mmCIF file of C-alpha atoms in Angstrom:
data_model
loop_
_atom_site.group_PDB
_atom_site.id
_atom_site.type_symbol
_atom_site.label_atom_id
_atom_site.label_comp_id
_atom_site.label_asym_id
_atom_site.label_seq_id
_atom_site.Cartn_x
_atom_site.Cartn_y
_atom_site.Cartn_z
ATOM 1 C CA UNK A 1335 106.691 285.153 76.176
ATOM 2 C CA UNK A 1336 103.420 286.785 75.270
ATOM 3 C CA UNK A 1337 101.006 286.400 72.011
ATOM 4 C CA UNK A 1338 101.271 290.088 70.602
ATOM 5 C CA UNK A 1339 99.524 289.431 67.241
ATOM 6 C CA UNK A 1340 97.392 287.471 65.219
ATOM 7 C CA UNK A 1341 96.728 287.201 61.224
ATOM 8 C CA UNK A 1342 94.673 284.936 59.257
ATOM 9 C CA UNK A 1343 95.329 284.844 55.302
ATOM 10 C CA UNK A 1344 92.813 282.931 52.845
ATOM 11 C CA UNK A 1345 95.021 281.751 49.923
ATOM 12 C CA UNK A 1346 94.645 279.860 46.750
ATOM 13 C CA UNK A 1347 93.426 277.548 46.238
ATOM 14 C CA UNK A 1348 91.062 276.976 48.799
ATOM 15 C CA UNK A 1349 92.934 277.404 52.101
ATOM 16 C CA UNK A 1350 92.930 279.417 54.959
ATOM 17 C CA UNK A 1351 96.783 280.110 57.897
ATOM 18 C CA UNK A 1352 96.874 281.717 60.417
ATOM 19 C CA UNK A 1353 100.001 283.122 61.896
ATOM 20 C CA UNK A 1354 100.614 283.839 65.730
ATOM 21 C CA UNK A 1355 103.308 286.226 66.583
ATOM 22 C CA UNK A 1356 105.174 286.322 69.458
ATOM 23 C CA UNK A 1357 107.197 289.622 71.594
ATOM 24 C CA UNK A 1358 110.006 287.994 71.570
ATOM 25 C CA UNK A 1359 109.564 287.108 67.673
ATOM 26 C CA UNK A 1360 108.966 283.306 67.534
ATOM 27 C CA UNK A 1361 106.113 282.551 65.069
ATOM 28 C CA UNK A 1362 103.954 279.956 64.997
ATOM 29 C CA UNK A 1363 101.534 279.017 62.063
ATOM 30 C CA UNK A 1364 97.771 277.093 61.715
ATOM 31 C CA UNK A 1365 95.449 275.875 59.406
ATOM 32 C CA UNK A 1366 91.412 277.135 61.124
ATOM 33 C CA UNK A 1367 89.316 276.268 57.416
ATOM 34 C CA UNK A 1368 86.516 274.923 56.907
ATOM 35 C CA UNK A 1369 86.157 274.019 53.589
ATOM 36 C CA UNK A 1370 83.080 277.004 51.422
ATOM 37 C CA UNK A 1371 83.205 279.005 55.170
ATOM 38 C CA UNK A 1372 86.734 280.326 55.335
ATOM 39 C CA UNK A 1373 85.107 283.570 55.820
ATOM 40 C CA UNK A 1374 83.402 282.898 59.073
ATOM 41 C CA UNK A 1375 86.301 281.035 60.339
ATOM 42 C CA UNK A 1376 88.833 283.937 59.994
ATOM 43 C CA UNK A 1377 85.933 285.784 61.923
ATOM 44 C CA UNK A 1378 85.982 283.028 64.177
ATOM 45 C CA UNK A 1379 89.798 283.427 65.233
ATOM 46 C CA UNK A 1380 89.299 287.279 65.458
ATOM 47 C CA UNK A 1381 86.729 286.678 68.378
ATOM 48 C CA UNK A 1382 88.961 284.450 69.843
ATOM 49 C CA UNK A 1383 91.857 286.655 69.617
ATOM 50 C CA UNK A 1384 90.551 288.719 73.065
ATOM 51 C CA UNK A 1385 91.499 285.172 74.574
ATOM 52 C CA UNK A 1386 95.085 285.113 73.485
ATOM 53 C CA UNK A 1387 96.339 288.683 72.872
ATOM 54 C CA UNK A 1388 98.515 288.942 76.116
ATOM 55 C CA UNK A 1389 98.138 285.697 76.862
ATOM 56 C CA UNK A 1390 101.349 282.925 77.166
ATOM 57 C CA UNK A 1391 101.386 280.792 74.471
ATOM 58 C CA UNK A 1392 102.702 277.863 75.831
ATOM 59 C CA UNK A 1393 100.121 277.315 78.194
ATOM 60 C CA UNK A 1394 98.379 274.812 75.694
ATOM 61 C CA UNK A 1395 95.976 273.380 77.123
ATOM 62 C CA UNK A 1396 94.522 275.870 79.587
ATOM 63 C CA UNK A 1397 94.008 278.518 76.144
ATOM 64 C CA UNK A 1398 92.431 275.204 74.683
ATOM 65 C CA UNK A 1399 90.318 274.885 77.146
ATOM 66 C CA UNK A 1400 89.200 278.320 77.652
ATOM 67 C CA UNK A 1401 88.803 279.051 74.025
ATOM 68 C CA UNK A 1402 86.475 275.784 73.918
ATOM 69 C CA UNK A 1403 84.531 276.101 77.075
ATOM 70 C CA UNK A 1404 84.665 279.874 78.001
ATOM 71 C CA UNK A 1405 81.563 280.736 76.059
ATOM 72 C CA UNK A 1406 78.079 279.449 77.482
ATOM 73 C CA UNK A 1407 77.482 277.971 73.825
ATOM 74 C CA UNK A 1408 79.879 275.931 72.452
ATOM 75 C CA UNK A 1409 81.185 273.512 69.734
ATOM 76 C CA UNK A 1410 79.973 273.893 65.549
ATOM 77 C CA UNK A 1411 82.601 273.266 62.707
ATOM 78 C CA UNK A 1412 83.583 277.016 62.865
ATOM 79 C CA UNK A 1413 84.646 277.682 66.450
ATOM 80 C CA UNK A 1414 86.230 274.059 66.592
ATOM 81 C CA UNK A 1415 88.430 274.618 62.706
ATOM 82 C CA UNK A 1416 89.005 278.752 64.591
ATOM 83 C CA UNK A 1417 90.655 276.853 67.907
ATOM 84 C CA UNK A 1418 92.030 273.923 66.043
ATOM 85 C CA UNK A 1419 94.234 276.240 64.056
ATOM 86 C CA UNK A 1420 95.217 278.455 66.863
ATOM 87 C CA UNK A 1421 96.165 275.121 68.697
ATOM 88 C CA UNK A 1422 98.280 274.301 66.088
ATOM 89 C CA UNK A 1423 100.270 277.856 66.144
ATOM 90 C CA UNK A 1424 100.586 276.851 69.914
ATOM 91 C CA UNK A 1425 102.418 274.038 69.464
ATOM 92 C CA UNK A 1426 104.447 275.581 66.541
ATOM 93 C CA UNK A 1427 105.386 278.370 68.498
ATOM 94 C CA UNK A 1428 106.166 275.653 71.576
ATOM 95 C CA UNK A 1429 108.321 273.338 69.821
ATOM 96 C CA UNK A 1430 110.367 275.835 67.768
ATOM 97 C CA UNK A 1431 110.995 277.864 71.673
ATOM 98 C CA UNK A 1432 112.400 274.655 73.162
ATOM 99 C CA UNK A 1433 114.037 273.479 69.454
ATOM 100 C CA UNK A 1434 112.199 270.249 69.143
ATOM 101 C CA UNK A 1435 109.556 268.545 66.911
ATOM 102 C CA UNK A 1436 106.207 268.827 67.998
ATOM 103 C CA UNK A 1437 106.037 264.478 68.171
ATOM 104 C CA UNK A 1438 108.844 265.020 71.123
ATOM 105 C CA UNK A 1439 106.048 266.956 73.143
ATOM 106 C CA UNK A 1440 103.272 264.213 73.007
ATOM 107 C CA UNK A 1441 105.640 261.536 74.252
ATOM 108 C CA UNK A 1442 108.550 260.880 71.332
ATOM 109 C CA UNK A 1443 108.086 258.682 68.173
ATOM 110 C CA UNK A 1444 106.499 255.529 67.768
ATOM 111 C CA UNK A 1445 107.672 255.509 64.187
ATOM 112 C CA UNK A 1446 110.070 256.662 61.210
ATOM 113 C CA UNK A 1447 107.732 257.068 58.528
ATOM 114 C CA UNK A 1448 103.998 256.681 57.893
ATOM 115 C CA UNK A 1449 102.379 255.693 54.528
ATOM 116 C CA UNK A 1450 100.685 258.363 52.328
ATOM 117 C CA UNK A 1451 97.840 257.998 49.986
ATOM 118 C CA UNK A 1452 96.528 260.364 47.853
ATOM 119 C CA UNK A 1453 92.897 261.430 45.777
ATOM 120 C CA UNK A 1454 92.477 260.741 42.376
ATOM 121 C CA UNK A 1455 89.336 262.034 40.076
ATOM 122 C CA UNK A 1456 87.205 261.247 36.827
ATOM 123 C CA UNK A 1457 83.823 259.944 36.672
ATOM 124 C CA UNK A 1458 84.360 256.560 34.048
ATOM 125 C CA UNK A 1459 86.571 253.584 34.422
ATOM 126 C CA UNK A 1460 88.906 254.452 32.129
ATOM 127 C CA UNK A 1461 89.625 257.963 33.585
ATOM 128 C CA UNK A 1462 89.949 256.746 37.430
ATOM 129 C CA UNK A 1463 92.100 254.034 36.152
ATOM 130 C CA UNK A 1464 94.905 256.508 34.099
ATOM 131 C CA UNK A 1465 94.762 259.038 37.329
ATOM 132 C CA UNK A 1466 95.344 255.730 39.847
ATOM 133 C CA UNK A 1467 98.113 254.198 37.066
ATOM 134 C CA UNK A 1468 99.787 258.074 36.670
ATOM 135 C CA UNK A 1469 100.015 258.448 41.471
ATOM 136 C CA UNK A 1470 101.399 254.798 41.049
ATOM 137 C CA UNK A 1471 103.932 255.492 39.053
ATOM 138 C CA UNK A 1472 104.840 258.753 41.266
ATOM 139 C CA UNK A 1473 105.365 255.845 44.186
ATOM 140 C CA UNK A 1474 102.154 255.719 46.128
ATOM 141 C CA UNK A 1475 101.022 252.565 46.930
ATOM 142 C CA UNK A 1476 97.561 253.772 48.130
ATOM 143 C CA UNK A 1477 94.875 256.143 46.654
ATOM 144 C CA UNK A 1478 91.479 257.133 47.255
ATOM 145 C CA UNK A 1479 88.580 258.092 44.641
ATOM 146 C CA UNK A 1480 84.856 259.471 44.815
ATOM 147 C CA UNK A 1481 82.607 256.605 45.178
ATOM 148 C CA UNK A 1482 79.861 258.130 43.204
ATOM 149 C CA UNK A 1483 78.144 261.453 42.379
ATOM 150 C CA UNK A 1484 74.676 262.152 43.530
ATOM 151 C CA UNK A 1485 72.618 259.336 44.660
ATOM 152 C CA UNK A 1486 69.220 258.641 45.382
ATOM 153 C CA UNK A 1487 67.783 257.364 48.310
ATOM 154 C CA UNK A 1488 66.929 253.559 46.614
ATOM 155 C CA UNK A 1489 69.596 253.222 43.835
ATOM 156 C CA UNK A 1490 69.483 250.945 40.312
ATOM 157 C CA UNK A 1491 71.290 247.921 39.908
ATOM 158 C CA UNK A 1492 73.450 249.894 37.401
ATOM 159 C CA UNK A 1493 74.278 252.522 39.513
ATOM 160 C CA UNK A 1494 75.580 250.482 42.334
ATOM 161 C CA UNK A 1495 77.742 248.120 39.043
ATOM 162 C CA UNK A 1496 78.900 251.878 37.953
ATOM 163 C CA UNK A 1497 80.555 252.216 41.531
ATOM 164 C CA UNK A 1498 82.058 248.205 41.276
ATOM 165 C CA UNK A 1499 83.511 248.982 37.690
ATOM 166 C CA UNK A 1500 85.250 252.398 38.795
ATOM 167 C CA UNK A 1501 86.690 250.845 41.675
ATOM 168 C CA UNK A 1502 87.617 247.279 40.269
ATOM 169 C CA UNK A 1503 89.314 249.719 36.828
ATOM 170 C CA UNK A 1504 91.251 251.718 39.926
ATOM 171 C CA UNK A 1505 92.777 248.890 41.618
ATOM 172 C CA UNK A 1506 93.735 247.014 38.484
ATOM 173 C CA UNK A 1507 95.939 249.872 37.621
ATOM 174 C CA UNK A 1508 97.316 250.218 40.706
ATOM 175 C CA UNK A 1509 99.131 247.274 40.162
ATOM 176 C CA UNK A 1510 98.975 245.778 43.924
ATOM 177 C CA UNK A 1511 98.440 249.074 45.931
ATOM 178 C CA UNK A 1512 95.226 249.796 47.248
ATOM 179 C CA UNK A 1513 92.096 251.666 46.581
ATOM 180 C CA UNK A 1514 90.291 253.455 49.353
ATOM 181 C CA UNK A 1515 86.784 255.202 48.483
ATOM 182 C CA UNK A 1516 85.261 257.868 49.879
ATOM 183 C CA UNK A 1517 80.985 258.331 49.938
ATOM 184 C CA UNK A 1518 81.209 261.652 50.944
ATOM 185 C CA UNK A 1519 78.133 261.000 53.016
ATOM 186 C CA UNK A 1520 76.186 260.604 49.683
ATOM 187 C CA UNK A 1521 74.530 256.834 50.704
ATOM 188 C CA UNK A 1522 71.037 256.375 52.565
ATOM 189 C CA UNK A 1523 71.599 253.680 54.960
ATOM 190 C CA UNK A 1524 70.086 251.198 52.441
ATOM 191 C CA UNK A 1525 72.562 252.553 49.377
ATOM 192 C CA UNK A 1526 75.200 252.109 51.740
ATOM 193 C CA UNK A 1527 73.966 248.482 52.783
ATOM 194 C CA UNK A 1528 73.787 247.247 49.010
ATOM 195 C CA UNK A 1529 76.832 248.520 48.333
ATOM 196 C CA UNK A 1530 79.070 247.098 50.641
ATOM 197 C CA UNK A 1531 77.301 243.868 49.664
ATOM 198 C CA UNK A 1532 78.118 245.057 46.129
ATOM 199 C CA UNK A 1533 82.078 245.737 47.360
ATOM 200 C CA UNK A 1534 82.451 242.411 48.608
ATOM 201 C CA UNK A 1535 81.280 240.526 45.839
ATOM 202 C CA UNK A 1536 83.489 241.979 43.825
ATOM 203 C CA UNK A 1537 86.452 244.136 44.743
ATOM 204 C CA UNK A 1538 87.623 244.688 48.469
ATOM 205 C CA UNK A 1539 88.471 248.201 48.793
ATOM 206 C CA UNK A 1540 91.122 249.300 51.365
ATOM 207 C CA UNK A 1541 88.152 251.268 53.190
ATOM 208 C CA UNK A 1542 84.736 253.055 52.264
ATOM 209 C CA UNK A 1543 84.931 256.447 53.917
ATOM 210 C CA UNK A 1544 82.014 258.168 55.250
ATOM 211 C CA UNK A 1545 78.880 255.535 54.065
ATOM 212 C CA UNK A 1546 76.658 257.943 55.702
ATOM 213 C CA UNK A 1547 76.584 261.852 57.131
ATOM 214 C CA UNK A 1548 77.636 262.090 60.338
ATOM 215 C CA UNK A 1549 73.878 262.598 61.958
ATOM 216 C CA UNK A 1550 73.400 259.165 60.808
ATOM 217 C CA UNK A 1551 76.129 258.101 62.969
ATOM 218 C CA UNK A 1552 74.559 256.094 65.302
ATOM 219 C CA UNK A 1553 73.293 253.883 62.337
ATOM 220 C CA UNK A 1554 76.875 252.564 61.791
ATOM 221 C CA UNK A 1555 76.961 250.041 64.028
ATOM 222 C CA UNK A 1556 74.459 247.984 61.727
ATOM 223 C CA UNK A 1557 76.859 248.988 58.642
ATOM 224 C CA UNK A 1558 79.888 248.270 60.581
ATOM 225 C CA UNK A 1559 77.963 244.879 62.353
ATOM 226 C CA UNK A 1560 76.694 243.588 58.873
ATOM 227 C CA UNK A 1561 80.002 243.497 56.700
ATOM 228 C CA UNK A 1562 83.173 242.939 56.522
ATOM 229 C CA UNK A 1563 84.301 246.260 53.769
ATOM 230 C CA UNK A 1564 86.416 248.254 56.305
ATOM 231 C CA UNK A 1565 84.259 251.441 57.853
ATOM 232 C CA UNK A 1566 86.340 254.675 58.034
ATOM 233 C CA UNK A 1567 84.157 257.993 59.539
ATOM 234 C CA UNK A 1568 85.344 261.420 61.010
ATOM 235 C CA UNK A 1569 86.295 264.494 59.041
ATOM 236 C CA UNK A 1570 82.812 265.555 60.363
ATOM 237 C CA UNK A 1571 82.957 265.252 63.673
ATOM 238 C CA UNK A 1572 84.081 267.937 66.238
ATOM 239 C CA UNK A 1573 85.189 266.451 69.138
ATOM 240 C CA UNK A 1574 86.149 263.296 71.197
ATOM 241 C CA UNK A 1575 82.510 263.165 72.485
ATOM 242 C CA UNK A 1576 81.384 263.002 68.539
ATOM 243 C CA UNK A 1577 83.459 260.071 67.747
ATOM 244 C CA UNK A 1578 82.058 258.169 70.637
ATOM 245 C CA UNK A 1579 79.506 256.371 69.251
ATOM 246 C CA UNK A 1580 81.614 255.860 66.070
ATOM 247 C CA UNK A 1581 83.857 254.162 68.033
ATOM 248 C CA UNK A 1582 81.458 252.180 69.547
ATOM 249 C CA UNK A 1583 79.736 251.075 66.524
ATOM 250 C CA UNK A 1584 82.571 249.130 64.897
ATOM 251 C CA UNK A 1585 84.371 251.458 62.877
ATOM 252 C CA UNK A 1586 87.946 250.322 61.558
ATOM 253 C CA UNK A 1587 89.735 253.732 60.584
ATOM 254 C CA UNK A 1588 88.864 257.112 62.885
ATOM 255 C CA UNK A 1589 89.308 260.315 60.323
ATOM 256 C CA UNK A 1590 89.491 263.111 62.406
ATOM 257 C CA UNK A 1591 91.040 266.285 60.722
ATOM 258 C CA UNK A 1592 93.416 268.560 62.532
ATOM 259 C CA UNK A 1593 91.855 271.450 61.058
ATOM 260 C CA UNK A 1594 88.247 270.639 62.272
ATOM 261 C CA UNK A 1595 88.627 268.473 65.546
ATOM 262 C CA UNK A 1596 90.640 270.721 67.929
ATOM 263 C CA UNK A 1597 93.835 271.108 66.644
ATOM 264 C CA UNK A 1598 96.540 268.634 67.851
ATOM 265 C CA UNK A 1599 95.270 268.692 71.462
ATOM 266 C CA UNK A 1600 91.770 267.249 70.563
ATOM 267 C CA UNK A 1601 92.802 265.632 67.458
ATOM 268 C CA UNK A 1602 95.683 263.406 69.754
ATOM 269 C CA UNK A 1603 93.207 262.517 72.278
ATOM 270 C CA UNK A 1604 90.919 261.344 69.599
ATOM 271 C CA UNK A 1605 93.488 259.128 68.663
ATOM 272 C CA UNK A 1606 93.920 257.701 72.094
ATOM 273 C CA UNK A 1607 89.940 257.108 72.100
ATOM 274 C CA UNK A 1608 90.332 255.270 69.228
ATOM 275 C CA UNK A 1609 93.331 253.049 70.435
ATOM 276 C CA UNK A 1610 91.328 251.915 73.805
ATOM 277 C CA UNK A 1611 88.495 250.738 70.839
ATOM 278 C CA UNK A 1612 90.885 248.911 68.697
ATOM 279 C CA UNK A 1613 90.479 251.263 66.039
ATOM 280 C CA UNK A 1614 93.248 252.753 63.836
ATOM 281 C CA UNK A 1615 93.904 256.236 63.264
ATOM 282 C CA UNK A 1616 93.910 257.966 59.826
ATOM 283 C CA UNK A 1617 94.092 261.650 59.770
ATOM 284 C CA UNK A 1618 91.702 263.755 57.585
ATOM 285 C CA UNK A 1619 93.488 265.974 55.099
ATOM 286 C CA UNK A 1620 92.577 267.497 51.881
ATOM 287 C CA UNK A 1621 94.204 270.511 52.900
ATOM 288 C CA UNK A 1622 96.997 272.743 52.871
ATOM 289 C CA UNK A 1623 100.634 272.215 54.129
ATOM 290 C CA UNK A 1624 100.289 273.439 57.618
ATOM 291 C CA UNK A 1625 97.257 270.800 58.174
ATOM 292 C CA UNK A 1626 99.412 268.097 57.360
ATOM 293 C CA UNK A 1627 102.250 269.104 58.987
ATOM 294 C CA UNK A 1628 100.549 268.907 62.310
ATOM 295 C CA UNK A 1629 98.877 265.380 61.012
ATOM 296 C CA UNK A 1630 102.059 263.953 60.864
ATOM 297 C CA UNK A 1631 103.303 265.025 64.361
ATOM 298 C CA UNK A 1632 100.189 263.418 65.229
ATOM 299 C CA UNK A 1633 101.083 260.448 63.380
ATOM 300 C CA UNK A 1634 104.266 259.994 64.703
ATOM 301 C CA UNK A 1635 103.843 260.147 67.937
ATOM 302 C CA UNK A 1636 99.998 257.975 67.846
ATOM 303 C CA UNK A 1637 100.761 254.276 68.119
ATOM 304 C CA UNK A 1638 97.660 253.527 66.206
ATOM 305 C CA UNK A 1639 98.121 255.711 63.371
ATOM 306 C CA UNK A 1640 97.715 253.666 59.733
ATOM 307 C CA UNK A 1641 97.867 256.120 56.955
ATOM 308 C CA UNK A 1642 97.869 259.075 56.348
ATOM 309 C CA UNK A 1643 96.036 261.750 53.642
ATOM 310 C CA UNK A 1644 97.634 264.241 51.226
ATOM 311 C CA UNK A 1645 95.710 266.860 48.787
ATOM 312 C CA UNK A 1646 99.297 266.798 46.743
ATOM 313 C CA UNK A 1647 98.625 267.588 42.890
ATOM 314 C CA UNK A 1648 94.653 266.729 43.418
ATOM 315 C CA UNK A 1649 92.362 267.663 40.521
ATOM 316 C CA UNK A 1650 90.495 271.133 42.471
ATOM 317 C CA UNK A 1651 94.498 272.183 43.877
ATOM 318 C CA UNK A 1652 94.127 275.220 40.931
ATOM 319 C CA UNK A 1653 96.528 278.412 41.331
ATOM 320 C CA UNK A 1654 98.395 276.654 43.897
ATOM 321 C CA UNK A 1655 99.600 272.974 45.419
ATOM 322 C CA UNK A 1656 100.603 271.770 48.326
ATOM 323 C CA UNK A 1657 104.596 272.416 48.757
ATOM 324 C CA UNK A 1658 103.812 275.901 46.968
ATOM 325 C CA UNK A 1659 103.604 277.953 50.414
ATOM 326 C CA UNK A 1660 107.324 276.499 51.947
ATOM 327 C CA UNK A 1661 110.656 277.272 51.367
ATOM 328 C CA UNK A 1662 111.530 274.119 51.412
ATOM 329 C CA UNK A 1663 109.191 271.258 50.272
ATOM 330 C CA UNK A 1664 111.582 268.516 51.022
ATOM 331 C CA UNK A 1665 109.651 267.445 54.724
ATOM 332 C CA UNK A 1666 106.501 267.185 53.131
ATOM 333 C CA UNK A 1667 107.894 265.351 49.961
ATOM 334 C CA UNK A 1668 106.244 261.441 49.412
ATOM 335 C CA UNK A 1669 108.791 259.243 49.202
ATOM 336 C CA UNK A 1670 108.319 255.842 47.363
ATOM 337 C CA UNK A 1671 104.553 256.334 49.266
ATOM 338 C CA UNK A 1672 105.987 257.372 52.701
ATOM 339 C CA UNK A 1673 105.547 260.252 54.378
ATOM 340 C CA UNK A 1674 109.306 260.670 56.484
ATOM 341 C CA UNK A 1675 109.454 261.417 59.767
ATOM 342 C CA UNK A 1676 110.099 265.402 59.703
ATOM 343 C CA UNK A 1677 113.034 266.258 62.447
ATOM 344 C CA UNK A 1678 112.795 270.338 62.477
ATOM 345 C CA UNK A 1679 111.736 271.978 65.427
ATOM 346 C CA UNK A 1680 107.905 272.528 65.863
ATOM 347 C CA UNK A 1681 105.681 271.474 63.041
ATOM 348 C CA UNK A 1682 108.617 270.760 61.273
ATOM 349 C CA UNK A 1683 108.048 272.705 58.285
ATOM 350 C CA UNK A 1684 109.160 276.717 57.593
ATOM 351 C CA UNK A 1685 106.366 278.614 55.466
ATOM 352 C CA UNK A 1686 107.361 280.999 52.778
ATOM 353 C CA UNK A 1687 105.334 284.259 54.692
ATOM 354 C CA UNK A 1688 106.645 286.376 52.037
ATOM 355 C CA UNK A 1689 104.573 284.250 49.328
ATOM 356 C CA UNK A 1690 101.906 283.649 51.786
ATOM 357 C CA UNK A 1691 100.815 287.534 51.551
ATOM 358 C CA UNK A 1692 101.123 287.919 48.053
ATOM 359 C CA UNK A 1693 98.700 285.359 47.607
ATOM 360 C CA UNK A 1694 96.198 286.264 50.566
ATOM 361 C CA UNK A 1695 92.681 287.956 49.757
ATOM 362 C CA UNK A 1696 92.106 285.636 46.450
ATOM 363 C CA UNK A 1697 88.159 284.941 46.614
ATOM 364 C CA UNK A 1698 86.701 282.162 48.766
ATOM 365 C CA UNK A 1699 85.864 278.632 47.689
ATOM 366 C CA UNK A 1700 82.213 277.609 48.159
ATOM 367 C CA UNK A 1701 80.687 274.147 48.528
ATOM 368 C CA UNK A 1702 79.131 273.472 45.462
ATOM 369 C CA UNK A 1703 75.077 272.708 45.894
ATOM 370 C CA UNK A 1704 73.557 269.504 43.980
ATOM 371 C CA UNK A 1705 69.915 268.457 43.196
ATOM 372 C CA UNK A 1706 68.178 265.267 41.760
ATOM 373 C CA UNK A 1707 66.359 265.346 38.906
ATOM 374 C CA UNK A 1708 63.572 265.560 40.346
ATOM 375 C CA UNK A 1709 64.850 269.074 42.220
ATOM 376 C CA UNK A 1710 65.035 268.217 45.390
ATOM 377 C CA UNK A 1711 68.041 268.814 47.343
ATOM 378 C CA UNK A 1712 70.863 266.412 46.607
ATOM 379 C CA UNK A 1713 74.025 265.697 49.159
ATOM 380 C CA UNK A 1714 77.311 266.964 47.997
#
């Protein structure tokens, strides 16, 4: 069996597959995105394709590592999203030849199901409340909201309340599930010091994603050291040898995303990293179907694994959702807040191709840019 082609499709709404064919017709599919630079992905993959044209696909770990260290420079959140799609396809393309889930391949199941949690929007109380009541009463026991918009480097005593109420009017309506919130990296390290102080005052959140951006990393482990709101990091880091200091520092939940960290390859020994550190493992993914199909062979298989994301029916999912791209939606379908454990040969999930190229070429997503009043350049 030999790789004979390669295709990458951006799609609505913000998403990017890739599809690996095979001669003897066996197809596997990935996710390579990175989220406003789809574009230089897909170029990305198209370099990378002089690796793998010829090349036999189930040699795994050999294209992995030639793909990541075959070029004097290496690493950045393109080439890393490029291979961590392609490894994905790999594994696709391995399980479906040999007939078995992908989870079978990294050692067999540690578990039947995994818990799900989902995003939920809106800026006041009242909004973040109806969207947290409205994914409660769709089953999910846990969400996770925006934190805050833009903030300054030394924030107001309102401003840090404003984040208390929106969380405290969240949990309330979720009615004894949880309420995770995400930063986004927004926080100076003394924003993100008052406001854990703030957090446990007042509400306890499941976890505060991402306090800080990840070049502040090695300032977690005076976060992590200094209270007891559990730390959750990683959709920005790369590789096992950027979580390290993570790890080290104290961090509860590891985030890396399948899409971003090296496929399932990396992305699996990530999760072993974060095992030998006592630290549980909750995928990153805001993304597509194919993403979180190969999160959840992760997640089966990863004895450490807690939750685990889903971008299903969020707020910026416009012109298509989630389950839109399969034939058949029922393995990636939340039940009662559980994520199943899928049983179909390789990522467990069959996409609809046909749809998949009516919908490719829409335009691409960008990041959107913020600034302060003041003008200066504000973190998105």
């Amino acid at each position: 069996m030999r790789i004979s082609r390669i295709e990458t499709f951006s799609v609505a709404p913000r998403w990017q597959f890739l599809r690996v064919e095979t001669d003897d017709g066996v197809v596997g599919w990935g996710e390579p995105i990175v989220e406003g630079s789809a574009d230089v992905v897909a170029a990305a993959v198209d370099s990378l394709s002089e690796i793998l044209i010829g090349s036999d696909p189930t040699r795994i770990e050999d294209l992995w590592q030639t793909m990541t260290r075959g070029g004097f420079y290496r690493g950045g959140p393109e080439r890393s999203s490029a291979i961590s799609g392609i490894d994905q396809a790999l594994w696709d393309i391995r399980g479906k030849a040999l007939g078995v889930p992908v989870y079978d391949l990294l050692g067999g199941p540690v578990r039947d199901r995994i818990r799900a949690y989902v995003w939920v929007g809106g800026d006041d109380p009242a909004e973040v409340a109806a969207q947290a009541a409205a994914r409660a009463a769709e089953g999910y026991t846990a969400v996770k909201m925006n934190a805050s918009g833009r903030m300054r480097h030394l924030e107001s005593r309102a401003a840090v309340q404003g984040v208390v109420d929106r969380v405290e009017s969240a949990t309330a309506a979720m009615d004894g599930g949880d309420v995770a919130i995400d930063a986004h990296g927004r926080w100076s390290v003394s924003v993100a010091k008052t406001m854990c102080r703030a957090l446990e005052a007042h509400v306890a959140p499941l976890f505060l994603e991402e306090p800080l951006v990840p070049e502040l990393t090695y300032r977690l482990d005076g976060l992590c050291g200094g209270t007891s709101v559990a730390i959750a990091t990683g959709e920005r880091l790369y590789s096992r040898w950027d979580f390290r200091s993570a790890l080290e520092a104290g961090i509860a939940l590891a985030q890396p995303d399948v899409s971003h960290a090296g496929g399932i390859s990396e992305t699996r020994r990530i999760a072993a990293l974060a095992e030998l550190h006592g630290v549980g493992l909750a995928p990153h993914s805001p993304l597509g179907p194919i993403a979180l199909a190969a999160c959840l062979q992760v997640d089966i298989a990863s004895p450490n694994a807690v939750l685990q994301e889903s971008s299903l029916g969020v707020h910026y999912n416009e012109g298509a959702d989630l389950l839109d791209y399969l034939i058949d939606p029922e393995p990636l379908t939340v039940k009662e807040g559980w994520f199943e454990r899928p049983m179909r040969p390789g990522l467990g999930i069959e996409v609809d191709e046909a749809a998949v190229r009516r919908a490719a070429g829409v335009g691409l997503w960008r990041s959107p840019l913020w600034r302060h009043d003041d003008g200066s350049f504000a973190e998105w």
